[in-house]
CSV table of C-alpha atoms in Angstrom, one decimal:
chain,number,residue,atom,x,y,z
A,1,MET,CA,48.4,44.8,1.3
A,2,VAL,CA,48.9,48.0,3.3
A,3,THR,CA,51.3,50.5,1.6
A,4,GLU,CA,54.2,52.0,3.3
A,5,ASP,CA,52.5,55.4,3.2
A,6,THR,CA,49.4,54.0,4.8
A,7,ARG,CA,51.4,52.2,7.4
A,8,LYS,CA,53.1,55.5,8.5
A,9,LYS,CA,49.7,57.2,8.8
A,10,LEU,CA,48.4,54.3,10.9
A,11,GLU,CA,51.4,54.5,13.2
A,12,GLU,CA,50.8,58.3,13.5
A,13,LEU,CA,47.2,57.7,14.4
A,14,ASP,CA,48.1,55.0,16.9
A,15,ARG,CA,50.5,57.4,18.7
A,16,GLN,CA,47.8,60.0,18.9
A,17,ILE,CA,45.4,57.4,20.3
A,18,GLU,CA,48.1,56.4,22.8
A,19,GLU,CA,48.3,60.0,24.1
A,20,LEU,CA,44.6,60.6,24.1
A,21,THR,CA,44.1,57.3,26.0
A,22,LYS,CA,46.5,58.5,28.7
A,23,LEU,CA,44.7,61.8,28.9
A,24,ARG,CA,41.3,60.0,29.0
A,25,LEU,CA,42.4,57.7,31.8
A,26,SER,CA,43.9,60.5,33.8
A,27,LEU,CA,40.8,62.6,33.6
A,28,ALA,CA,38.7,59.6,34.7
A,29,THR,CA,40.4,59.7,38.1
A,30,GLU,CA,39.1,63.2,38.9
A,31,SER,CA,36.1,63.2,41.2
A,32,ASP,CA,33.4,65.7,42.1
A,33,ASP,CA,33.5,66.2,45.8
A,34,SER,CA,30.0,67.7,45.8
A,35,LYS,CA,28.6,64.3,44.7
A,36,THR,CA,28.5,60.9,46.3
A,37,LEU,CA,30.3,58.0,44.6
A,38,SER,CA,26.9,56.5,43.7
A,39,GLU,CA,25.8,59.8,42.1
A,40,GLN,CA,29.0,60.1,40.1
A,41,LEU,CA,28.6,56.5,38.8
A,42,VAL,CA,25.0,57.2,37.7
A,43,ALA,CA,26.2,60.4,35.9
A,44,GLU,CA,28.9,58.4,34.2
A,45,ARG,CA,26.5,55.8,33.0
A,46,LYS,CA,24.1,58.4,31.6
A,47,TYR,CA,26.9,60.1,29.8
A,48,GLU,CA,28.2,56.9,28.3
A,49,ARG,CA,24.7,55.8,27.1
A,50,LYS,CA,24.1,59.2,25.5
A,51,PHE,CA,27.5,59.2,23.8
A,52,LEU,CA,27.1,55.7,22.4
A,53,ASN,CA,23.7,56.7,21.0
A,54,SER,CA,25.2,59.8,19.3
A,55,LEU,CA,27.9,58.0,17.3
A,56,ASP,CA,27.6,58.8,13.6
A,57,TYR,CA,28.0,55.6,11.6
A,58,GLY,CA,25.7,56.3,8.6
A,59,ASP,CA,24.5,53.1,7.0
A,60,ASP,CA,27.5,51.1,7.9
A,61,VAL,CA,26.2,48.7,10.6
A,62,THR,CA,29.6,47.1,11.0
A,63,LEU,CA,31.3,50.4,11.7
A,64,ARG,CA,28.6,51.2,14.3
A,65,SER,CA,29.4,47.8,16.1
A,66,CYS,CA,33.1,48.5,16.0
A,67,GLN,CA,32.8,52.0,17.3
A,68,ARG,CA,30.5,51.0,20.2
A,69,THR,CA,32.8,48.1,21.1
A,70,VAL,CA,35.8,50.5,21.2
A,71,PHE,CA,34.1,53.1,23.4
A,72,ARG,CA,32.5,50.5,25.7
A,73,THR,CA,35.9,49.0,26.3
A,74,LEU,CA,37.4,52.4,26.9
A,75,PHE,CA,34.7,53.3,29.4
A,76,ASP,CA,35.2,50.1,31.3
A,77,LEU,CA,39.0,50.5,31.3
A,78,SER,CA,38.6,54.1,32.6
A,79,ARG,CA,36.5,52.9,35.5
A,80,THR,CA,39.0,50.1,36.3
A,81,TYR,CA,41.9,52.5,36.1
A,82,SER,CA,40.1,55.1,38.3
A,83,SER,CA,39.3,52.5,40.9
A,84,THR,CA,43.0,51.5,41.2
A,85,LYS,CA,43.9,55.2,41.8
A,86,THR,CA,41.2,56.0,44.3
A,87,LYS,CA,41.3,53.1,46.7
A,88,THR,CA,38.9,52.9,49.6
A,89,VAL,CA,38.7,50.6,52.6
A,90,SER,CA,37.0,47.4,51.5
A,91,TYR,CA,35.2,44.9,53.7
A,92,LEU,CA,36.3,42.1,51.3
A,93,ALA,CA,40.0,43.2,51.4
A,94,THR,CA,39.8,43.1,55.2
A,95,ARG,CA,38.3,39.6,55.1
A,96,ILE,CA,41.0,38.3,52.8
A,97,SER,CA,43.7,40.0,54.9
A,98,ASP,CA,42.3,38.4,58.1
A,99,ALA,CA,42.1,35.0,56.5
A,100,LEU,CA,45.8,35.2,55.5
A,101,VAL,CA,46.7,36.0,59.1
A,102,ASN,CA,44.4,33.5,60.8
A,103,THR,CA,44.6,30.5,58.5
A,104,PRO,CA,47.2,27.8,59.7
A,105,LYS,CA,50.3,27.7,57.6
A,106,ILE,CA,50.0,24.0,56.8
A,107,PHE,CA,46.9,22.4,55.2
A,108,PRO,CA,45.5,19.8,57.6
A,109,ASP,CA,46.0,16.1,57.0
A,110,SER,CA,43.0,15.1,59.2
A,111,ALA,CA,39.5,16.4,59.6
A,112,LEU,CA,35.9,15.4,59.6
A,113,VAL,CA,35.1,15.6,55.9
A,114,ALA,CA,31.8,15.2,54.0
A,115,CYS,CA,31.6,13.2,50.8
A,116,GLN,CA,28.8,12.1,48.5
A,117,GLY,CA,28.3,8.4,48.0
A,118,VAL,CA,29.7,5.4,49.8
A,119,GLU,CA,33.1,3.8,50.5
A,120,GLY,CA,35.0,3.6,47.2
A,121,ALA,CA,33.5,6.7,45.6
A,122,TYR,CA,35.9,8.8,43.6
A,123,SER,CA,35.2,11.6,46.1
A,124,GLN,CA,36.5,9.4,48.9
A,125,ILE,CA,39.6,8.6,46.8
A,126,ALA,CA,40.2,12.4,46.3
A,127,CYS,CA,39.5,13.0,50.0
A,128,ASP,CA,42.2,10.5,51.0
A,129,LYS,CA,44.7,12.2,48.8
A,130,LEU,CA,43.8,15.6,50.2
A,131,PHE,CA,43.4,14.5,53.9
A,132,PRO,CA,45.5,11.3,54.5
A,133,ASN,CA,44.0,10.8,57.9
A,134,ALA,CA,40.4,12.0,57.3
A,135,ASP,CA,37.3,10.9,59.1
A,136,ILE,CA,34.8,10.7,56.3
A,137,MET,CA,31.0,11.1,56.7
A,138,TYR,CA,29.0,10.0,53.7
A,139,PHE,CA,25.9,11.7,52.3
A,140,ARG,CA,23.4,10.5,49.7
A,141,THR,CA,23.4,13.8,47.7
A,142,PHE,CA,25.7,16.7,46.8
A,143,GLU,CA,23.3,18.9,48.7
A,144,GLY,CA,23.9,16.8,51.8
A,145,VAL,CA,27.6,17.7,51.6
A,146,PHE,CA,26.9,21.4,51.2
A,147,GLN,CA,24.5,21.3,54.2
A,148,ALA,CA,26.9,19.4,56.4
A,149,VAL,CA,29.6,22.0,55.9
A,150,GLU,CA,27.2,25.0,56.1
A,151,ASN,CA,25.6,23.7,59.4
A,152,GLY,CA,28.9,22.9,61.0
A,153,LEU,CA,28.4,19.1,61.0
A,154,CYS,CA,31.6,18.6,59.1
A,155,LYS,CA,34.6,21.0,58.9
A,156,TYR,CA,35.2,20.3,55.1
A,157,GLY,CA,33.5,18.8,52.1
A,158,VAL,CA,34.9,17.3,48.9
A,159,LEU,CA,32.9,17.7,45.7
A,160,PRO,CA,33.5,16.9,42.0
A,161,ILE,CA,33.2,20.0,39.9
A,162,GLU,CA,34.2,19.2,36.4
A,163,ASN,CA,35.6,16.4,34.2
A,164,SER,CA,38.2,16.8,31.4
A,165,SER,CA,36.2,14.8,28.9
A,166,HIS,CA,32.5,15.2,30.0
A,167,GLY,CA,32.5,18.8,31.3
A,168,SER,CA,31.0,20.4,34.4
A,169,VAL,CA,29.1,18.7,37.1
A,170,ASN,CA,26.0,20.9,36.8
A,171,GLN,CA,24.3,19.6,39.9
A,172,VAL,CA,27.2,21.0,42.0
A,173,TYR,CA,27.2,24.4,40.2
A,174,ASP,CA,23.4,24.7,40.6
A,175,LEU,CA,23.7,24.1,44.4
A,176,MET,CA,26.4,26.8,44.8
A,177,LYS,CA,23.8,29.5,44.4
A,178,SER,CA,21.9,28.5,47.5
A,179,HIS,CA,24.7,27.7,50.0
A,180,LYS,CA,27.3,29.6,51.9
A,181,PHE,CA,30.8,28.2,51.6
A,182,HIS,CA,34.3,28.9,50.5
A,183,ILE,CA,36.8,26.9,48.4
A,184,VAL,CA,40.1,26.2,50.2
A,185,ARG,CA,41.8,23.6,48.0
A,186,ALA,CA,41.4,21.8,44.7
A,187,LYS,CA,42.6,18.5,43.4
A,188,LYS,CA,42.8,16.9,39.9
A,189,LEU,CA,42.3,13.1,40.2
A,190,GLN,CA,42.9,10.7,37.3
A,191,ILE,CA,39.8,8.6,36.7
A,192,SER,CA,40.1,5.0,35.7
A,193,HIS,CA,36.7,3.5,35.0
A,194,ARG,CA,36.2,-0.3,34.8
A,195,LEU,CA,33.3,-2.5,33.9
A,196,MET,CA,32.7,-4.9,36.8
A,197,VAL,CA,30.3,-7.8,37.5
A,198,LYS,CA,29.6,-10.4,40.2
A,199,PRO,CA,32.0,-13.3,40.0
A,200,GLY,CA,30.9,-15.8,37.4
A,201,THR,CA,29.1,-13.3,35.2
A,202,LYS,CA,30.5,-13.0,31.6
A,203,PHE,CA,30.4,-9.9,29.4
A,204,GLU,CA,27.9,-11.5,27.0
A,205,ASP,CA,25.5,-12.0,29.9
A,206,ILE,CA,25.2,-8.3,30.7
A,207,LYS,CA,21.9,-6.7,29.9
A,208,GLU,CA,22.1,-3.6,32.1
A,209,ILE,CA,25.0,-1.2,33.2
A,210,ILE,CA,24.5,1.2,36.1
A,211,SER,CA,26.7,4.1,37.1
A,212,HIS,CA,26.7,7.9,37.8
A,213,GLU,CA,25.7,10.1,34.8
A,214,GLN,CA,29.2,11.5,34.6
A,215,ALA,CA,30.8,8.0,34.3
A,216,ILE,CA,28.2,7.0,31.7
A,217,GLY,CA,29.0,10.2,29.8
A,218,GLN,CA,32.8,9.5,30.0
A,219,CYS,CA,32.2,6.0,28.6
A,220,SER,CA,29.6,7.0,26.0
A,221,LYS,CA,31.5,5.5,23.0
A,222,PHE,CA,31.6,2.1,24.6
A,223,LEU,CA,27.9,2.2,25.5
A,224,LYS,CA,27.1,3.4,21.9
A,225,ASP,CA,29.0,0.3,20.6
A,226,ASN,CA,26.9,-1.9,22.9
A,227,GLN,CA,23.4,-0.5,22.4
A,228,ASN,CA,21.8,-3.8,23.3
A,229,ILE,CA,22.9,-3.1,26.9
A,230,LYS,CA,20.7,-0.7,28.9
A,231,ALA,CA,22.4,2.1,30.7
A,232,THR,CA,20.9,3.3,34.0
A,233,ILE,CA,21.9,6.3,36.1
A,234,VAL,CA,22.4,5.9,39.8
A,235,ALA,CA,23.7,8.4,42.5
A,236,ASN,CA,27.3,7.4,42.5
A,237,THR,CA,29.9,5.0,40.9
A,238,ALA,CA,30.6,3.4,44.3
A,239,ILE,CA,26.9,2.9,44.9
A,240,ALA,CA,26.7,1.2,41.4
A,241,ALA,CA,29.4,-1.3,42.5
A,242,GLN,CA,27.7,-1.9,45.8
A,243,THR,CA,24.3,-2.4,44.1
A,244,VAL,CA,25.8,-5.0,41.8
A,245,ALA,CA,27.5,-6.8,44.7
A,246,ASN,CA,24.2,-7.0,46.6
A,247,SER,CA,22.0,-7.9,43.6
A,248,THR,CA,20.7,-11.4,43.0
A,249,ARG,CA,20.9,-10.7,39.2
A,250,ASN,CA,23.7,-12.2,37.1
A,251,ASP,CA,23.0,-9.9,34.1
A,252,ILE,CA,23.9,-6.5,35.7
A,253,ALA,CA,27.3,-4.6,35.7
A,254,ALA,CA,28.7,-1.4,37.1
A,255,ILE,CA,31.0,1.3,35.8
A,256,SER,CA,33.2,2.1,38.8
A,257,SER,CA,36.8,2.4,40.0
A,258,PRO,CA,39.3,-0.5,40.5
A,259,ASP,CA,39.1,0.2,44.2
A,260,CYS,CA,35.4,-0.7,44.2
A,261,ALA,CA,36.1,-4.0,42.4
A,262,ASN,CA,38.4,-5.0,45.3
A,263,LEU,CA,36.1,-3.5,48.0
A,264,TYR,CA,33.0,-5.2,46.8
A,265,ASN,CA,34.5,-8.4,45.5
A,266,LEU,CA,33.6,-7.9,41.9
A,267,ASP,CA,35.3,-9.1,38.7
A,268,ILE,CA,36.6,-6.6,36.1
A,269,VAL,CA,35.4,-7.8,32.6
A,270,ARG,CA,36.5,-4.7,30.6
A,271,ASP,CA,39.1,-2.1,31.3
A,272,ASP,CA,39.0,-0.2,28.0
A,273,ILE,CA,35.6,1.5,28.3
A,274,GLN,CA,36.6,5.2,28.8
A,275,ASN,CA,36.4,7.6,25.9
A,276,SER,CA,39.9,8.9,26.8
A,277,ASP,CA,42.8,7.6,28.8
A,278,HIS,CA,43.5,11.2,29.7
A,279,ASN,CA,40.5,11.4,32.0
A,280,TYR,CA,40.6,13.7,35.0
A,281,THR,CA,38.0,15.0,37.4
A,282,ARG,CA,38.6,18.2,39.4
A,283,PHE,CA,37.5,18.2,43.0
A,284,ILE,CA,37.1,21.1,45.3
A,285,VAL,CA,37.4,21.3,49.1
A,286,ILE,CA,34.7,23.5,50.7
A,287,CYS,CA,34.7,25.1,54.1
A,288,LYS,CA,32.2,27.3,55.9
A,289,ASP,CA,34.8,29.9,56.8
A,290,LEU,CA,37.2,31.8,54.5
A,291,GLU,CA,40.6,30.0,54.9
A,292,ILE,CA,43.5,30.9,52.7
A,293,TYR,CA,46.5,28.6,52.9
A,294,PRO,CA,50.1,29.5,51.8
A,295,GLY,CA,50.7,29.1,48.0
A,296,ALA,CA,47.1,30.1,47.0
A,297,ASP,CA,47.5,30.9,43.3
A,298,LYS,CA,43.9,30.3,42.0
A,299,ALA,CA,40.6,31.9,42.9
A,300,SER,CA,36.9,31.5,42.2
A,301,ILE,CA,34.1,33.9,42.2
A,302,MET,CA,30.3,34.0,41.4
A,303,VAL,CA,28.7,37.1,39.8
A,304,ALA,CA,25.2,37.6,38.5
A,305,LEU,CA,24.8,39.4,35.2
A,306,GLY,CA,21.5,40.7,33.7
A,307,HIS,CA,20.4,39.9,30.1
A,308,THR,CA,21.8,43.1,28.6
A,309,PRO,CA,24.1,43.7,25.6
A,310,GLY,CA,27.8,43.7,26.5
A,311,ALA,CA,27.3,42.7,30.2
A,312,LEU,CA,29.7,39.7,30.0
A,313,SER,CA,32.1,41.5,27.7
A,314,ASN,CA,32.3,44.4,30.1
A,315,LEU,CA,33.1,42.0,32.9
A,316,LEU,CA,35.8,40.2,31.0
A,317,SER,CA,37.4,43.4,29.9
A,318,ARG,CA,38.2,44.2,33.5
A,319,PHE,CA,40.2,41.0,33.9
A,320,SER,CA,42.0,41.7,30.6
A,321,ALA,CA,42.9,45.2,31.8
A,322,THR,CA,44.6,43.9,34.9
A,323,GLY,CA,46.3,41.1,33.0
A,324,LEU,CA,44.5,38.3,34.9
A,325,ASN,CA,44.0,34.9,33.2
A,326,LEU,CA,40.5,33.3,33.4
A,327,THR,CA,40.8,29.5,33.2
A,328,LYS,CA,37.1,28.7,33.4
A,329,ILE,CA,33.7,30.4,32.8
A,330,GLU,CA,30.6,28.5,33.7
A,331,SER,CA,27.0,30.0,33.5
A,332,ARG,CA,23.9,28.7,35.1
A,333,PRO,CA,20.4,30.2,34.8
A,334,ILE,CA,19.0,31.9,37.8
A,335,VAL,CA,15.7,30.3,38.7
A,336,GLY,CA,12.8,32.8,38.7
A,337,ARG,CA,14.6,35.5,36.7
A,338,ASP,CA,14.1,35.5,32.9
A,339,PHE,CA,17.4,35.3,31.0
A,340,GLU,CA,19.6,36.2,33.9
A,341,PHE,CA,22.6,34.0,34.6
A,342,MET,CA,25.0,33.4,37.5
A,343,PHE,CA,28.6,33.2,36.2
A,344,TYR,CA,31.3,31.2,37.9
A,345,LEU,CA,34.8,32.2,37.1
A,346,ASP,CA,38.1,30.6,37.9
A,347,ILE,CA,41.2,32.9,37.9
A,348,ASP,CA,44.9,32.2,37.8
A,349,ALA,CA,46.0,34.8,40.4
A,350,SER,CA,48.1,34.9,43.5
A,351,VAL,CA,46.3,36.1,46.6
A,352,TYR,CA,49.3,38.3,47.2
A,353,SER,CA,48.7,40.2,44.0
A,354,GLU,CA,47.6,43.8,44.7
A,355,SER,CA,45.9,44.2,41.3
A,356,PHE,CA,43.9,41.0,41.9
A,357,ILE,CA,42.7,42.1,45.3
A,358,ASP,CA,41.8,45.6,43.9
A,359,LEU,CA,39.7,44.0,41.1
A,360,MET,CA,37.9,41.7,43.6
A,361,CYS,CA,37.1,44.7,45.7
A,362,GLN,CA,35.8,46.6,42.7
A,363,LEU,CA,33.6,43.8,41.6
A,364,ASP,CA,32.3,43.4,45.2
A,365,SER,CA,31.4,47.1,45.3
A,366,ASP,CA,30.0,47.3,41.7
A,367,SER,CA,28.0,44.1,41.5
A,368,PRO,CA,24.9,43.6,43.6
A,369,ALA,CA,25.3,39.8,43.4
A,370,PHE,CA,29.0,39.1,43.8
A,371,THR,CA,30.5,36.3,45.9
A,372,PHE,CA,34.2,35.7,46.5
A,373,LEU,CA,34.4,31.9,46.8
A,374,GLY,CA,38.0,31.7,47.8
A,375,SER,CA,41.7,31.7,47.0
A,376,TYR,CA,43.4,28.4,47.1
A,377,LYS,CA,46.0,26.0,45.7
A,378,GLU,CA,45.3,23.3,43.1
A,379,ASN,CA,47.4,20.3,42.4
């Protein structure tokens, strides 16, 4: 228990730190006109590295770690504060501003939209909710959707990105690194998996269940309880239903949506197969151009970080300094680079927030591999 005398000393120290922090941040905004911005940044980094290595911590390893963390954070906050006080014209800021002006004020209810799978797929169901009068073009793979949008074959594409009970759709995240696109809208869709068979087939007849790997993962408890039934992965839940409908077998079943049971004339034999009734999949709408519709209060970015101590912590501290809330962090390895990762971040932030735009411009300027994926509304 801290004594009253110690508490007073701590408060006095905290007040001193408060004043010194103000002074430190103020001095960080001063620049050397004889040096370029790049030269100044290099000089800062050299100083910071030298200072951290000079910290006297004796044999107390824990103290060393705490000291280095405190000063690394202070250095990062100083750069962030300095950037907000010395604004420069940013190409990204101009792009965002232009998008706000040129994007229509109402999200379209019709368009040519790319979806993976076939009629009845959850992507199609999400697409119908996003674009009530959409003309849908189906593709066999997620990459086909990216390519259709990137090449201008379709105006928009709808892709699943994560599930509330089974996590991220890694295939989609991996493809993001190699395609140029922007996110313009997101939709959370409640998922209702059913086990369906050809008319006349009974549950005890089933020897094999087919579905997409996400659906199989979302029904893993049911499958574990029925280990005598083989589980086989196919490209899509709707393709699974279609395959069962076209099969001559009477011992095969599909995990798919109720819509597919009606669409492909299948019987539902079990409707209690999901791990959770609270099962939602998040879908994104991608577009080749940067479009920002009114009400955009969420954003997504990609940034590559090297395998160096504190790299991720330094990045996160910049969001903390500006009071921005991160709702998701996803990392995927960069092929061909040892222990380097691409990080995908979702941010709760209004596109009209000046501090948000400032931070995006800072990251765009500081990071050699930074991509602003878009600012959008999610419902």
